[in-house]
PDB file of C-alpha atoms in Angstrom:
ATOM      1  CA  UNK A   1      -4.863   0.821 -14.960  1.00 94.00           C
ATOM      2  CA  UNK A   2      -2.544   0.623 -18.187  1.00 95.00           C
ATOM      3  CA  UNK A   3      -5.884   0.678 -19.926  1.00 95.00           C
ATOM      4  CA  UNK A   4      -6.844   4.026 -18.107  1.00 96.00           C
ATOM      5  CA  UNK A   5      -3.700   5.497 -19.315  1.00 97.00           C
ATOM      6  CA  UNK A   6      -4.188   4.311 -23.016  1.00 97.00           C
ATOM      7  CA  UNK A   7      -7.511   6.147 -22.726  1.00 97.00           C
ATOM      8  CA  UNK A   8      -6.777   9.340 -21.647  1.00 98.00           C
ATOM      9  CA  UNK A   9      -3.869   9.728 -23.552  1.00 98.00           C
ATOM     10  CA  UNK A  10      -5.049   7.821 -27.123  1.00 98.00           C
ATOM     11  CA  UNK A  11      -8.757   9.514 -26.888  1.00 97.00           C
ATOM     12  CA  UNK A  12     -10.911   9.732 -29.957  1.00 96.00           C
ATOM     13  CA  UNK A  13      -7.135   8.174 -32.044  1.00 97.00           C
ATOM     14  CA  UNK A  14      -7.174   4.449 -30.195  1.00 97.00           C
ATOM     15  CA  UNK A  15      -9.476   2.098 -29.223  1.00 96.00           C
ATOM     16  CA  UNK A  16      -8.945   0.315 -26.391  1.00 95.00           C
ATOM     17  CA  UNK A  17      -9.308  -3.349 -25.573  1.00 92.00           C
ATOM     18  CA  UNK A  18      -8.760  -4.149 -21.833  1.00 90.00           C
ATOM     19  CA  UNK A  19      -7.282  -7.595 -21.786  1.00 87.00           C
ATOM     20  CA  UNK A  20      -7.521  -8.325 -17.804  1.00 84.00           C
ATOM     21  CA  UNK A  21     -10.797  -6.731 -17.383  1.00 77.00           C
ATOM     22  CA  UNK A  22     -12.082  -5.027 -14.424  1.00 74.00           C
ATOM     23  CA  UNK A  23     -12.399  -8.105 -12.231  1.00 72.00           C
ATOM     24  CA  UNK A  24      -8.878  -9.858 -13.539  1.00 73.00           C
ATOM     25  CA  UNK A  25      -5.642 -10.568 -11.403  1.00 73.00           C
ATOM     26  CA  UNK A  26      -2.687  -9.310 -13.277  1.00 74.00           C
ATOM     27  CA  UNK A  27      -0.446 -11.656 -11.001  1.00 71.00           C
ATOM     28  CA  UNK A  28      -2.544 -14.957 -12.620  1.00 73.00           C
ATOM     29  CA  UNK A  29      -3.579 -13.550 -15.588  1.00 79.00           C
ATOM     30  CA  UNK A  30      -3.432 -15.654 -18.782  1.00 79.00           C
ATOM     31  CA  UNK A  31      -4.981 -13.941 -21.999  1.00 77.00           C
ATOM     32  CA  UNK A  32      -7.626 -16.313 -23.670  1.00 75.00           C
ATOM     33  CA  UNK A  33      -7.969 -17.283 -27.061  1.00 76.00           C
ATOM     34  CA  UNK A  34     -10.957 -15.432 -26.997  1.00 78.00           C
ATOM     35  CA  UNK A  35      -9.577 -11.893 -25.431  1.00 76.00           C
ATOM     36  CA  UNK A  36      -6.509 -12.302 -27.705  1.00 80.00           C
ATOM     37  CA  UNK A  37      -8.963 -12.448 -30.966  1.00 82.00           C
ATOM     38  CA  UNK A  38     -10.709  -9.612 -29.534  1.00 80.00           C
ATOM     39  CA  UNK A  39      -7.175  -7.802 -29.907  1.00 84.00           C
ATOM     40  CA  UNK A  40      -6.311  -9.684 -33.278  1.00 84.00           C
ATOM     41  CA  UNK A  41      -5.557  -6.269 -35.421  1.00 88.00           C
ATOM     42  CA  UNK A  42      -3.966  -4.378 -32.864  1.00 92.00           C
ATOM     43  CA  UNK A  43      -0.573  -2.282 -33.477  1.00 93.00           C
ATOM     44  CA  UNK A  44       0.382  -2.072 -29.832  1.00 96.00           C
ATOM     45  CA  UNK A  45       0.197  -3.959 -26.556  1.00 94.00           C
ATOM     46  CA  UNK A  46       1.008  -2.473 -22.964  1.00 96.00           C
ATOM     47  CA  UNK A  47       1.753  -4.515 -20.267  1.00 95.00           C
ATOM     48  CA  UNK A  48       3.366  -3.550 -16.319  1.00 95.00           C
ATOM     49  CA  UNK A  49       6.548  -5.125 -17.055  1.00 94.00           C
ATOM     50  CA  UNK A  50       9.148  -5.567 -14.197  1.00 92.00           C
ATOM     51  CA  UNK A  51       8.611  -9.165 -13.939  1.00 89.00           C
ATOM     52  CA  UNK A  52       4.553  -8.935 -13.532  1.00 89.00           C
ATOM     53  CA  UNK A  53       3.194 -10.588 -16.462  1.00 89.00           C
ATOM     54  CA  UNK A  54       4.521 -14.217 -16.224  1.00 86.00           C
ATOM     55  CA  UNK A  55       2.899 -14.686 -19.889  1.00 87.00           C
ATOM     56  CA  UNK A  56       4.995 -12.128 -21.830  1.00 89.00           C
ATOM     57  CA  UNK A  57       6.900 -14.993 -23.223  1.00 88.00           C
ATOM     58  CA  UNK A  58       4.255 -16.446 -24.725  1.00 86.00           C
ATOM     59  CA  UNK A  59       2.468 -13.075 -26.069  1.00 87.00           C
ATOM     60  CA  UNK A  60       5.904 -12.469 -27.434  1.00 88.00           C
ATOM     61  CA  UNK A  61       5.469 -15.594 -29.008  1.00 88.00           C
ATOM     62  CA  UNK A  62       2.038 -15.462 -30.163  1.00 85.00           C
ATOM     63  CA  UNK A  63       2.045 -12.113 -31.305  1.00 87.00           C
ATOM     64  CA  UNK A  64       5.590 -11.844 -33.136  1.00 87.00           C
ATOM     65  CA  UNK A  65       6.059  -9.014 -35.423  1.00 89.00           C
ATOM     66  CA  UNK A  66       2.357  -8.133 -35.830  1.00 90.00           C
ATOM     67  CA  UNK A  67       2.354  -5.789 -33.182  1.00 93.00           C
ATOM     68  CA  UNK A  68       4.817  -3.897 -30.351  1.00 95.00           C
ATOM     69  CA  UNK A  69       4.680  -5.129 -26.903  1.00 95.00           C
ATOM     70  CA  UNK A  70       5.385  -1.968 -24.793  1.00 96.00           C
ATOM     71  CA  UNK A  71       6.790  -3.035 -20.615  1.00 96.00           C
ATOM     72  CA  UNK A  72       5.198   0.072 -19.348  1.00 97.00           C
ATOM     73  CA  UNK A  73       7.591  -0.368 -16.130  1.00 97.00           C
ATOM     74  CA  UNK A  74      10.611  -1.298 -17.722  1.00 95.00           C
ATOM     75  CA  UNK A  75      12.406   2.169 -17.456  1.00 95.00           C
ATOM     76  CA  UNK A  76      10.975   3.316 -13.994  1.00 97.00           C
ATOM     77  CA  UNK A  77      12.799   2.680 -11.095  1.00 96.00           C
ATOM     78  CA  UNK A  78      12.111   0.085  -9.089  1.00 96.00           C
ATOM     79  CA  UNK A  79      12.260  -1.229  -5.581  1.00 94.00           C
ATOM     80  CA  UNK A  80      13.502  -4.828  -4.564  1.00 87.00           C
ATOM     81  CA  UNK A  81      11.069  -7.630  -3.741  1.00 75.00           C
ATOM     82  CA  UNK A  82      10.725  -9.226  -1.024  1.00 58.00           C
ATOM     83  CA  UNK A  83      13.888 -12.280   0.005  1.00 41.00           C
ATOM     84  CA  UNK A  84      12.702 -15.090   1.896  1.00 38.00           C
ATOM     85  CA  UNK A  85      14.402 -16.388   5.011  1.00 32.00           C
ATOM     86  CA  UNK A  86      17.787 -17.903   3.480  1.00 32.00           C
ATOM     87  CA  UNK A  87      18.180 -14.858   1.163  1.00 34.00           C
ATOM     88  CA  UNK A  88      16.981 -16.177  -2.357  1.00 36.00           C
ATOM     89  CA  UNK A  89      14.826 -13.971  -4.150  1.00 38.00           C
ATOM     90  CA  UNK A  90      11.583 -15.745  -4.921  1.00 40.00           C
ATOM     91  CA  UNK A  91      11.295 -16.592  -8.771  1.00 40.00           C
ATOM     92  CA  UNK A  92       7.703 -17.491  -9.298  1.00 45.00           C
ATOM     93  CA  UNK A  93       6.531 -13.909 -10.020  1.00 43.00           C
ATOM     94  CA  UNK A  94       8.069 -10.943  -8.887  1.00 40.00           C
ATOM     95  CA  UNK A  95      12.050 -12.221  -9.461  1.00 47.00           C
ATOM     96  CA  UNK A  96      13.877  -9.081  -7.539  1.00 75.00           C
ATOM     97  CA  UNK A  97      11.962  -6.575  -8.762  1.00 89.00           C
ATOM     98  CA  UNK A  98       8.627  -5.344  -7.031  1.00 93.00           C
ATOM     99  CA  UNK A  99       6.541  -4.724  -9.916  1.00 93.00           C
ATOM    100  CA  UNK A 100       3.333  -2.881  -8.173  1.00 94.00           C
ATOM    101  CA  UNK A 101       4.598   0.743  -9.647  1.00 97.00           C
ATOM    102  CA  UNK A 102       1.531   2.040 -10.540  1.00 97.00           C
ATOM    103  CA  UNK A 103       1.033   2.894  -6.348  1.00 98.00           C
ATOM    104  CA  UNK A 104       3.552   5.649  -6.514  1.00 98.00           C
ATOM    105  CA  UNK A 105       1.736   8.723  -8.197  1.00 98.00           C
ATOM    106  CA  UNK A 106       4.736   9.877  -9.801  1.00 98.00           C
ATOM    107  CA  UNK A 107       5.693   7.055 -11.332  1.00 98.00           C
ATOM    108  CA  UNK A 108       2.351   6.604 -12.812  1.00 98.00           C
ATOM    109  CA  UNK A 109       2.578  10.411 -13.729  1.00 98.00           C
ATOM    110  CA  UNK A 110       6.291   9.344 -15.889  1.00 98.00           C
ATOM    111  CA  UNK A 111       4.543   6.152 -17.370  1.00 98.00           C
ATOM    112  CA  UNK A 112       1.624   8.443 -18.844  1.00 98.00           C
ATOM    113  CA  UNK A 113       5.343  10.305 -21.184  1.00 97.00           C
ATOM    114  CA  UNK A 114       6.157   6.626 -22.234  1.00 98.00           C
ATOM    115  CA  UNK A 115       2.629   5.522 -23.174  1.00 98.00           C
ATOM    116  CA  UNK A 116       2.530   8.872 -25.278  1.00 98.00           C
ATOM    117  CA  UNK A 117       6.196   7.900 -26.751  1.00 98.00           C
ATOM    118  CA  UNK A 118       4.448   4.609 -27.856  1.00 98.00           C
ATOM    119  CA  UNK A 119       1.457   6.047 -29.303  1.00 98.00           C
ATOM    120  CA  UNK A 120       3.031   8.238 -31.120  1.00 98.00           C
ATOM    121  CA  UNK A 121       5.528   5.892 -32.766  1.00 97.00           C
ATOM    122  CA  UNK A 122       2.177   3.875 -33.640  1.00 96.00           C
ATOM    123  CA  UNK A 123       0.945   6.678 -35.348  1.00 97.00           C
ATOM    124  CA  UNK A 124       2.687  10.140 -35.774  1.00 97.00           C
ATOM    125  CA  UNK A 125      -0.240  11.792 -37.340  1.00 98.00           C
ATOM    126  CA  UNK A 126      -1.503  12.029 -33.814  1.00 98.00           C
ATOM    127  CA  UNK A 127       1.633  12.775 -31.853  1.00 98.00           C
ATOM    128  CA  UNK A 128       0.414  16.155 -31.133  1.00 98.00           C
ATOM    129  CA  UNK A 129      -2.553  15.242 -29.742  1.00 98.00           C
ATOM    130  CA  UNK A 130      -1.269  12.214 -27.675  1.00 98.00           C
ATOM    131  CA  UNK A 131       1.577  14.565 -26.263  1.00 98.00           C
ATOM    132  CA  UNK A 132      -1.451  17.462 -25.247  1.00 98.00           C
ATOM    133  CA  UNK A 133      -3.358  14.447 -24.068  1.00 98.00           C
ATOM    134  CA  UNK A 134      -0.763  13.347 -21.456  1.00 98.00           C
ATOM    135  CA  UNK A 135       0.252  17.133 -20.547  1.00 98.00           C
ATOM    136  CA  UNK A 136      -3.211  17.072 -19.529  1.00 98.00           C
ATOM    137  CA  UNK A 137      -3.603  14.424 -17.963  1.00 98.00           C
ATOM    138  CA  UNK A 138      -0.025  14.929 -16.250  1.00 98.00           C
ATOM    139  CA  UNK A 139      -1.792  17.587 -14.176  1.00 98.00           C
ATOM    140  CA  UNK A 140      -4.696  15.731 -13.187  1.00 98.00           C
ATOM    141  CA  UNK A 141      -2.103  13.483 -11.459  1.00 98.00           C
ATOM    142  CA  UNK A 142      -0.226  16.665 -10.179  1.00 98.00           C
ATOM    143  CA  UNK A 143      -3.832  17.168  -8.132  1.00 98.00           C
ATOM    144  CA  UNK A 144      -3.980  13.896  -7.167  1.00 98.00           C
ATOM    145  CA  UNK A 145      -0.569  13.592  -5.825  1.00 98.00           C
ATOM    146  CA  UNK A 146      -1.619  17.204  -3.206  1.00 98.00           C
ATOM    147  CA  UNK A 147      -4.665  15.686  -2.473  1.00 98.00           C
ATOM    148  CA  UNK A 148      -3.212  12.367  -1.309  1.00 98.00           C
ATOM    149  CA  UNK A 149      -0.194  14.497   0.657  1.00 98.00           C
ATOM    150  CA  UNK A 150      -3.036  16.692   2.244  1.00 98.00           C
ATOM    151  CA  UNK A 151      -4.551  14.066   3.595  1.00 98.00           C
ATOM    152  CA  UNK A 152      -1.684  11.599   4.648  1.00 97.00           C
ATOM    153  CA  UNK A 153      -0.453  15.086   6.439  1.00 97.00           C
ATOM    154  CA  UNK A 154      -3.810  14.220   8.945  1.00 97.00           C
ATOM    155  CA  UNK A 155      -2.048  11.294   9.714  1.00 96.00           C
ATOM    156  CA  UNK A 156       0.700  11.586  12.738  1.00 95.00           C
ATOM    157  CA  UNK A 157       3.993  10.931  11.653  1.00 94.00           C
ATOM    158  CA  UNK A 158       4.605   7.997  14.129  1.00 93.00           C
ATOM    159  CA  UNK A 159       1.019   6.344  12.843  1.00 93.00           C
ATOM    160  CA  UNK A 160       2.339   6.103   9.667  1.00 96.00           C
ATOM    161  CA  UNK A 161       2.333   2.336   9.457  1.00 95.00           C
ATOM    162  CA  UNK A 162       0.553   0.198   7.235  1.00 96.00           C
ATOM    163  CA  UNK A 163       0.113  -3.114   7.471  1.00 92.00           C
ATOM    164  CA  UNK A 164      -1.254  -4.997   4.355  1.00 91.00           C
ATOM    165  CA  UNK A 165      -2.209  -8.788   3.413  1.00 85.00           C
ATOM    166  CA  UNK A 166       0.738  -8.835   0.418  1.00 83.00           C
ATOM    167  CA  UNK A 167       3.390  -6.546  -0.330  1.00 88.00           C
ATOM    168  CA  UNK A 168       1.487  -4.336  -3.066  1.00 92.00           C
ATOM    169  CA  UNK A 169       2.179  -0.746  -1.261  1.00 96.00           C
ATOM    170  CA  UNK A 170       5.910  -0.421  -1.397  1.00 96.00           C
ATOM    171  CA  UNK A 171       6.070   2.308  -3.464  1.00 97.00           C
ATOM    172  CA  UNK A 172       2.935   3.532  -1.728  1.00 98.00           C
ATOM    173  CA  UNK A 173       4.913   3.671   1.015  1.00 97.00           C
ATOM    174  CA  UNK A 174       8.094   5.352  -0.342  1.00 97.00           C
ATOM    175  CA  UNK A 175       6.598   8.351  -1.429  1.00 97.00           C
ATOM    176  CA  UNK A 176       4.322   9.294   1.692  1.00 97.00           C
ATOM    177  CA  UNK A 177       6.242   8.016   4.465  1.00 97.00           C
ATOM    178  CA  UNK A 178       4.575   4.886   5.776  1.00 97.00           C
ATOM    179  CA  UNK A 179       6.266   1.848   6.973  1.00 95.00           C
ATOM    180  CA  UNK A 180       5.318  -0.860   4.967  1.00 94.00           C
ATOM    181  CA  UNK A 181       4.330  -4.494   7.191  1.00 91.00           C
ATOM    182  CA  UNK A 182       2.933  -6.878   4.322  1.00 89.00           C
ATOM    183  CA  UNK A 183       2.014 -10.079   5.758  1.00 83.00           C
ATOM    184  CA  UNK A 184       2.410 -12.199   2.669  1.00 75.00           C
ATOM    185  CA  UNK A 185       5.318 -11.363   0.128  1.00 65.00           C
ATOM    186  CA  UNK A 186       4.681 -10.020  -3.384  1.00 62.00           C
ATOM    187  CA  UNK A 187       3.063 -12.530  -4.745  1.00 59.00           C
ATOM    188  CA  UNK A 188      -0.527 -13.409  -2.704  1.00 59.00           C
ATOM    189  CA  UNK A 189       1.098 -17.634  -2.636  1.00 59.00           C
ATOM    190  CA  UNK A 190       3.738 -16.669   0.223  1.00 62.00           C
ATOM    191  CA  UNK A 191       2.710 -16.816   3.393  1.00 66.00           C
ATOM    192  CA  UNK A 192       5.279 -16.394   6.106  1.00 68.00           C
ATOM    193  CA  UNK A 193       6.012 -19.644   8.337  1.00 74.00           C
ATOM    194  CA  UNK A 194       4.938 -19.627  12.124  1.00 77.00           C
ATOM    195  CA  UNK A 195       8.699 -17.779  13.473  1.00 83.00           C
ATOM    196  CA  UNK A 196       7.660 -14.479  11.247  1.00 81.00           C
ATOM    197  CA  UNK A 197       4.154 -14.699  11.705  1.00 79.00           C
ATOM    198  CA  UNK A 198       5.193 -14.278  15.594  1.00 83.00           C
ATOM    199  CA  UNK A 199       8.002 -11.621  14.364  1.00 85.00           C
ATOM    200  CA  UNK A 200       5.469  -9.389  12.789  1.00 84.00           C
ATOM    201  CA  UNK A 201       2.917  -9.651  15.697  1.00 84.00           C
ATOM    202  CA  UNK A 202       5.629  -8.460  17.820  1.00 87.00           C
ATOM    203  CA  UNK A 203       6.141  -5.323  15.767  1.00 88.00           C
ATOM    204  CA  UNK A 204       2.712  -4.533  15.130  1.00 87.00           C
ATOM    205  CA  UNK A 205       1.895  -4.696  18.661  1.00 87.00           C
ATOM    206  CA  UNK A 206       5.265  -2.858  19.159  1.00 89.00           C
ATOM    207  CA  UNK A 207       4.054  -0.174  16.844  1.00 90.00           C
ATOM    208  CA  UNK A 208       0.751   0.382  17.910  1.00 88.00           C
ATOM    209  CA  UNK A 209      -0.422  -0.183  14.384  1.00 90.00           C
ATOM    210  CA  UNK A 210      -3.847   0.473  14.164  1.00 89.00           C
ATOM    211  CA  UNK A 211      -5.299  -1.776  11.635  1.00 91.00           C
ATOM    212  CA  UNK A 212      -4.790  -4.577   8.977  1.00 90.00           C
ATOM    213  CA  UNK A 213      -5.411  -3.834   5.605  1.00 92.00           C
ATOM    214  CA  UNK A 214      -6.811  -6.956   3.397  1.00 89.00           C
ATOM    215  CA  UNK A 215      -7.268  -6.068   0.025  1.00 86.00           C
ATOM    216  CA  UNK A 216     -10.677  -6.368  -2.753  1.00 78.00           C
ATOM    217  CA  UNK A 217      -8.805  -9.144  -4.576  1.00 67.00           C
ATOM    218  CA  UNK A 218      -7.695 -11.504  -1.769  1.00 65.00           C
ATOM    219  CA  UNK A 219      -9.163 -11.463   1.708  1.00 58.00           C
ATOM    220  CA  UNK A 220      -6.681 -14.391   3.383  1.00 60.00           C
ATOM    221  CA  UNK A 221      -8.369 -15.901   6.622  1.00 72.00           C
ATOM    222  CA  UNK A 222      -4.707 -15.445   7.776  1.00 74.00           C
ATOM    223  CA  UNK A 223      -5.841 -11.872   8.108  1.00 78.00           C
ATOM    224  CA  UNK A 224      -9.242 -12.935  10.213  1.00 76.00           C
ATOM    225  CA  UNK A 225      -6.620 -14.888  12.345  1.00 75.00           C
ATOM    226  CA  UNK A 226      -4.168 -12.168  13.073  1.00 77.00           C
ATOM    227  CA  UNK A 227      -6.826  -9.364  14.182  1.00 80.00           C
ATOM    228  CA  UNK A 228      -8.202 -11.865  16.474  1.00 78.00           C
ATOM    229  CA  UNK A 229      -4.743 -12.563  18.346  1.00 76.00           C
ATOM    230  CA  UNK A 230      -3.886  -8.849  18.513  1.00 80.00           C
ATOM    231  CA  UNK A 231      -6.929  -7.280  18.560  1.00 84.00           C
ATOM    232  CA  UNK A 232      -5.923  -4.982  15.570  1.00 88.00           C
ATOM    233  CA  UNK A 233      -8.793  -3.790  13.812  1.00 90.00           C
ATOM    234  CA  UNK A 234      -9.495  -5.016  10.251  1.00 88.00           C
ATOM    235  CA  UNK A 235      -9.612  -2.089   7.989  1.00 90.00           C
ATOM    236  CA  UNK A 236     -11.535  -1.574   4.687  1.00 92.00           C
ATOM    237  CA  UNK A 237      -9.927  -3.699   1.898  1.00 92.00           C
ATOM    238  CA  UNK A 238      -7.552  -1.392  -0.082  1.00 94.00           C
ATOM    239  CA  UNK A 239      -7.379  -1.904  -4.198  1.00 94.00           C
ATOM    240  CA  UNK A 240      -3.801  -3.250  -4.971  1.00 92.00           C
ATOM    241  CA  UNK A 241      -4.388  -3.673  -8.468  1.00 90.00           C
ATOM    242  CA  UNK A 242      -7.001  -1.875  -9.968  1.00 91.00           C
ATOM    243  CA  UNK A 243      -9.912  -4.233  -9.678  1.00 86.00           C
ATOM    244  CA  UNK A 244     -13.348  -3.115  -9.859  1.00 87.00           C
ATOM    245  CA  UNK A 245     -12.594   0.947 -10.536  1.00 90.00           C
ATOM    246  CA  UNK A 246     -13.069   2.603 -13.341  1.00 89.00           C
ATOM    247  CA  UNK A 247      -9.864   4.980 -13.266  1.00 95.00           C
ATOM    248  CA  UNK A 248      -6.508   4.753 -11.814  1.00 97.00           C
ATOM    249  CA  UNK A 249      -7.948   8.602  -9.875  1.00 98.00           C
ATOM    250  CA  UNK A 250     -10.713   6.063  -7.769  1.00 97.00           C
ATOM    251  CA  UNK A 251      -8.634   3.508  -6.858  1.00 97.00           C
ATOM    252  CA  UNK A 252      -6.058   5.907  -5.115  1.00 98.00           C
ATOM    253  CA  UNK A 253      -8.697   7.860  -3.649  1.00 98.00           C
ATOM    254  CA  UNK A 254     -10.763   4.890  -2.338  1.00 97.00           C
ATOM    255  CA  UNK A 255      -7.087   3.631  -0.846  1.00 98.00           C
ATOM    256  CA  UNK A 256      -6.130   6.920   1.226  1.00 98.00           C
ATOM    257  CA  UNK A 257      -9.951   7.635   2.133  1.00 98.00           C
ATOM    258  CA  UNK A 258      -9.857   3.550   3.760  1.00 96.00           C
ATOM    259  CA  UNK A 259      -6.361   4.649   5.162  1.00 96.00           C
TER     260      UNK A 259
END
C-alpha cells in the first residue's frame, strides 16, 4: 500500500522497490539480505509506523545515515489496541497503538501530503510535481471515500456490524459506522480463551450479525468453528493488508463489495 502511494505520487521522479511484496505479511515481515540489496542506493524508506514494523530497529541499524526512514503513520491519529483480560496492553506487535491506518480513507488521503513532504525533501527539483501528483491523487481518494459511503448507506444502520478474524478494521469501522467484533486481537497470534470466545458468541447471536469475515492472509479454523456453532455465515475473506492487489483503490473496493 505505502508502495502504491510512492507511485502515484513519485511517478516518472522515483523508482520504486516494494520490500514486502504483494504476497508479504507486514505483521512478520523481516527484509532479506537479498530485498535489502535490491534497495542498496536508495535515499528514502517508508514504512506504516505506529508500532507495525517490529524490524525498524534493525533497518535503523542497518541502514544508518545512508538513507531516511519515513513512519508513514507516525503523525496520524491513532486508535488504541486491543487490552487483554487483566488490562496490559499486549507488547509483541501492536504496543497500544492499532497500527492498521491505511483502512480509514482519510487517513490514507493525509498520508499521501506526508509521502509528498518526504519526496520532496529527497529531491526539491521535483517538489512541484510530487505536490500536483498527490493533489491528484487526493481526489481519486475523495471518489473513493463517496463511493464507499454510497454503498455502506445500502446497509441498515442496525446491520452495521462486522465481525472479523483479527482486529484490522478499526478504523474501518470509525469512519462508516460499523461495530467492530474481531475475534483475535491485533496481532493474528491472540486468540481469545474459551470465557470470550462464549462472550462474543453471545453478542453476535445478540446482534443478529450476519456473517464472519476471515481475511486473504489468515483463514483461522477458529473461524470454520464459530460459523458452525452459530450458524453465521462465512463471508468472502476481506484484504486487511494489502495482499495480492495491485492498488490501495482494489483492495477497498473488493472489501465493501464482500461487505
Amino acid at each position: 500500500l505505502l508502495a502504491d502511494i510512492a507511485r502515484q505520487v513519485g511517478g516518472e521522479h522515483v523508482e520504486v522497490i516494494d520490500l514486502i511484496g504483494k504476497t508479504g505479511d507486514p505483521h512478520h515481515f523481516e527484509p532479506s539480505a537479498d530485498s535489502l540489496n535490491a534497495s542498496r542506493d536508495a535515499k528514502l524508506y517508508l514504512v506504516a509506523g505506529m508500532g507495525l514494523e517490529g524490524y525498524l530497529p534493525k533497518l535503523k541499524t542497518i541502514v544508518g545515515d545512508k538513507a531516511k526512514i519515513v513512519e508513514v503513520g507516525a503523525t496520524l491519529p491513532a486508535l488504541e489496541g486491543e487490552c487483554d483480560h487483566e488490562g496490559h496492553e499486549h507488547h509483541d506487535h501492536a504496543h497500544e497503538l492499532d497500527p492498521n491506518w491505511w483502512h480509514s480513507i482519510d487517513l490514507f488521503r493525509r498520508a499521501t501530503l506526508i509521502v509528498a513532504g518526504a519526496l520532496g525533501d529527497a529531491d526539491p527539483s521535483a517538489k512541484a510535481d510530487f505536490e500536483k501528483n498527490a493533489a491528484a491523487y487526493q481526489l481519486k481518494l475523495e471518489d473513493l471515500e463517496r463511493w464507499t459511503k454510497k454503498e455502506i448507506v445500502k446497509i441498515p444502520k442496525d446491520r452495521r456490524h462486522l465481525a472479523t478474524a483479527h482486529a484490522a478494521f478499526n478504523y474501518f469501522c470509525k469512519d462508516f459506522g460499523f461495530t467492530a467484533h474481531p475475534i483475535q486481537g491485533i496481532n493474528r497470534e491472540q486468540m481469545p480463551d474459551p470465557k470470550k470466545m462464549s462472550a462474543l458468541i453471545d453478542t453476535l447471536k445478540k446482534e443478529n450479525v450476519a456473517a464472519i469475515f476471515p481475511e486473504k492472509e489468515s483463514n483461522p479454523k477458529i473461524l470454520q468453528t464459530l460459523t458452525n456453532d452459530t450458524g453465521i455465515k462465512l463471508g468472502e475473506p476481506l484484504i486487511a493488508d494489502g495482499t495480492g492487489v495491485s492498488s490501495y483503490e482494489d483492495m477497498v473496493k473488493h472489501n465493501v463489495n464482500a461487505i
